[in-house]
Coordinates of C-alpha atoms and ligand atoms in Angstrom, one line a residue:
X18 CA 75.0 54.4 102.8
X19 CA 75.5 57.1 100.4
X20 CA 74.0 59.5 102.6
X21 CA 76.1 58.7 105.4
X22 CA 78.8 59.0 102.9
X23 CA 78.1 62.4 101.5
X24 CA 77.6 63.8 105.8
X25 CA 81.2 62.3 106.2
X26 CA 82.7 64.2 104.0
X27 CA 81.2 67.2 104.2
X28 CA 82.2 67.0 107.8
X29 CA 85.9 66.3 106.8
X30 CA 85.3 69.6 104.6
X31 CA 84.0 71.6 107.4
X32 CA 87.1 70.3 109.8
X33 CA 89.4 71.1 107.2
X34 CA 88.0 74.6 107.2
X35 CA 88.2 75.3 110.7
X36 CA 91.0 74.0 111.9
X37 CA 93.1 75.8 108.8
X38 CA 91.4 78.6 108.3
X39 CA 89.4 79.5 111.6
X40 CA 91.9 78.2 114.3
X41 CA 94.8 79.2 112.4
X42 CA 93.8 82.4 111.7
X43 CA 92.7 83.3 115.3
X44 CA 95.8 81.6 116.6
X45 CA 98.7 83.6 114.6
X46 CA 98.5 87.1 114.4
X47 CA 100.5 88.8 112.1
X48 CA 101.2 92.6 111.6
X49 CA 99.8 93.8 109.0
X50 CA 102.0 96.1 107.6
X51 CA 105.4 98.0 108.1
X52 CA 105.0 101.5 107.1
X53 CA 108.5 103.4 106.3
X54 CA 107.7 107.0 107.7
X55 CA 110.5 110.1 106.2
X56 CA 110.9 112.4 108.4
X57 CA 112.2 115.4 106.7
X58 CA 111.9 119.3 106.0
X59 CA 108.9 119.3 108.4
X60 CA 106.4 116.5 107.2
X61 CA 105.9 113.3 107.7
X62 CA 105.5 111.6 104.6
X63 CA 103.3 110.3 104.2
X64 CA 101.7 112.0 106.9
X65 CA 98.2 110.3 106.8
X66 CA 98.6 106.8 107.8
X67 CA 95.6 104.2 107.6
X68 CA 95.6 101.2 110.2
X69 CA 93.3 98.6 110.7
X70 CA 91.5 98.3 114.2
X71 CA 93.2 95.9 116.7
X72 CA 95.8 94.6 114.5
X73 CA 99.4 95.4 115.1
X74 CA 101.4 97.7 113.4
X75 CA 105.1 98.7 112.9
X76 CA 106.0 102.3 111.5
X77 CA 109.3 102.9 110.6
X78 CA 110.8 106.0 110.6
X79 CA 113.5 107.2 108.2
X80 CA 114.7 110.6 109.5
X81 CA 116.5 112.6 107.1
X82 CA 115.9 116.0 109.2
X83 CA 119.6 117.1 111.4
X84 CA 117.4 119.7 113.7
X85 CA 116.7 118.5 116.9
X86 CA 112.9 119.2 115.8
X87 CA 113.0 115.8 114.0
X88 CA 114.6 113.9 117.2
X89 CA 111.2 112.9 118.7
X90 CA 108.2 111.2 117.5
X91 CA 105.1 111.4 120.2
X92 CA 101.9 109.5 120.0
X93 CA 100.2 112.3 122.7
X94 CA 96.6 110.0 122.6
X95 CA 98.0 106.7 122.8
X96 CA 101.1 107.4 124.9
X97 CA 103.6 106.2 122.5
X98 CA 107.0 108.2 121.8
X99 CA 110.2 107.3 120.6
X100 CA 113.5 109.0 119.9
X101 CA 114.4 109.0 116.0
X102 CA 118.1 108.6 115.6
X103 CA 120.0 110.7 112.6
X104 CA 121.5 106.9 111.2
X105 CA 119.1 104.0 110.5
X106 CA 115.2 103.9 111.3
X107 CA 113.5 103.4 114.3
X108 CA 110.5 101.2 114.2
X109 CA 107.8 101.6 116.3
X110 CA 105.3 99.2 116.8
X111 CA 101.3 100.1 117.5
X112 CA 98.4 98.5 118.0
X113 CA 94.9 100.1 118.4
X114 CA 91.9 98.8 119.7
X115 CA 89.7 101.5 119.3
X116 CA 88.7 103.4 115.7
X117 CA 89.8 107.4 115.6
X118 CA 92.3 109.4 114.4
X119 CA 95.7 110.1 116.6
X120 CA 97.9 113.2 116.0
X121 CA 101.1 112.0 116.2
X122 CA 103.8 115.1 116.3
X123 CA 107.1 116.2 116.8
X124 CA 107.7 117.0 120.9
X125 CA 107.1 120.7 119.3
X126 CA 104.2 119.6 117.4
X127 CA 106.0 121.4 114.4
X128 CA 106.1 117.9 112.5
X129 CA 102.6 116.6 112.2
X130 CA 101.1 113.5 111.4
X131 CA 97.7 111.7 111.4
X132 CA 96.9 107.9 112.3
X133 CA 93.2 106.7 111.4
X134 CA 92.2 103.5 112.7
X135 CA 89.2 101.8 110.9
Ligands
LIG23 CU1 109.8 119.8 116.2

């Protein structure tokens, strides 16, 4: 009886951790960041951004630069670009299934900016 017992509850235990940890966790999936990108006097800062692989991402840019070098933000390798306006932010959101590192630019590639994916 005991034994019985003791496989009960370890199979409430091993429920438990599946459906709130396993399930849940495959079921909701969250972006893992939101990364405030300036934009001004020619960088990017910061201009080296880390991601992780497969998980989506927002990066919001702030830009602070008035040339129309700043009005453009291109993702040439994953085919991503959006137009930065002078008020506010614009947040672009990303998601990368495959590890590398992708140049994101300026449409002069004057700004310049790196994306690694782990
Ligand atoms: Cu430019």
């Amino acid at each position: 009886m005991d034994v019985l017992l003791n496989l009960l509850a370890l199979a409430l235990i091993g429920f438990i951790v599946w459906w709130f940890w396993l399930v849940k966790s495959r079921r909701v999936q969250k972006v893992q960041e939101s990364i405030d990108v300036i934009v001004d006097g020619g960088v990017y800062s910061p201009a080296t951004i880390e991601v992780n692989k497969g998980q989506p991402v927002i990066l919001n840019f702030i830009r602070r630069d008035a040339s129309p070098c700043a009005e453009k933000v291109v993702f040439a390798d994953l085919g991503v670009s959006a137009d930065l306006p002078l008020t506010g932010s614009k947040k672009v959101a990303l998601q990368v299934d495959s590890e590398g590192e992708f140049d994101f630019t300026c449409q002069m590639g004057m700004y310049r900016g790196k994306l690694i994916v782990k």
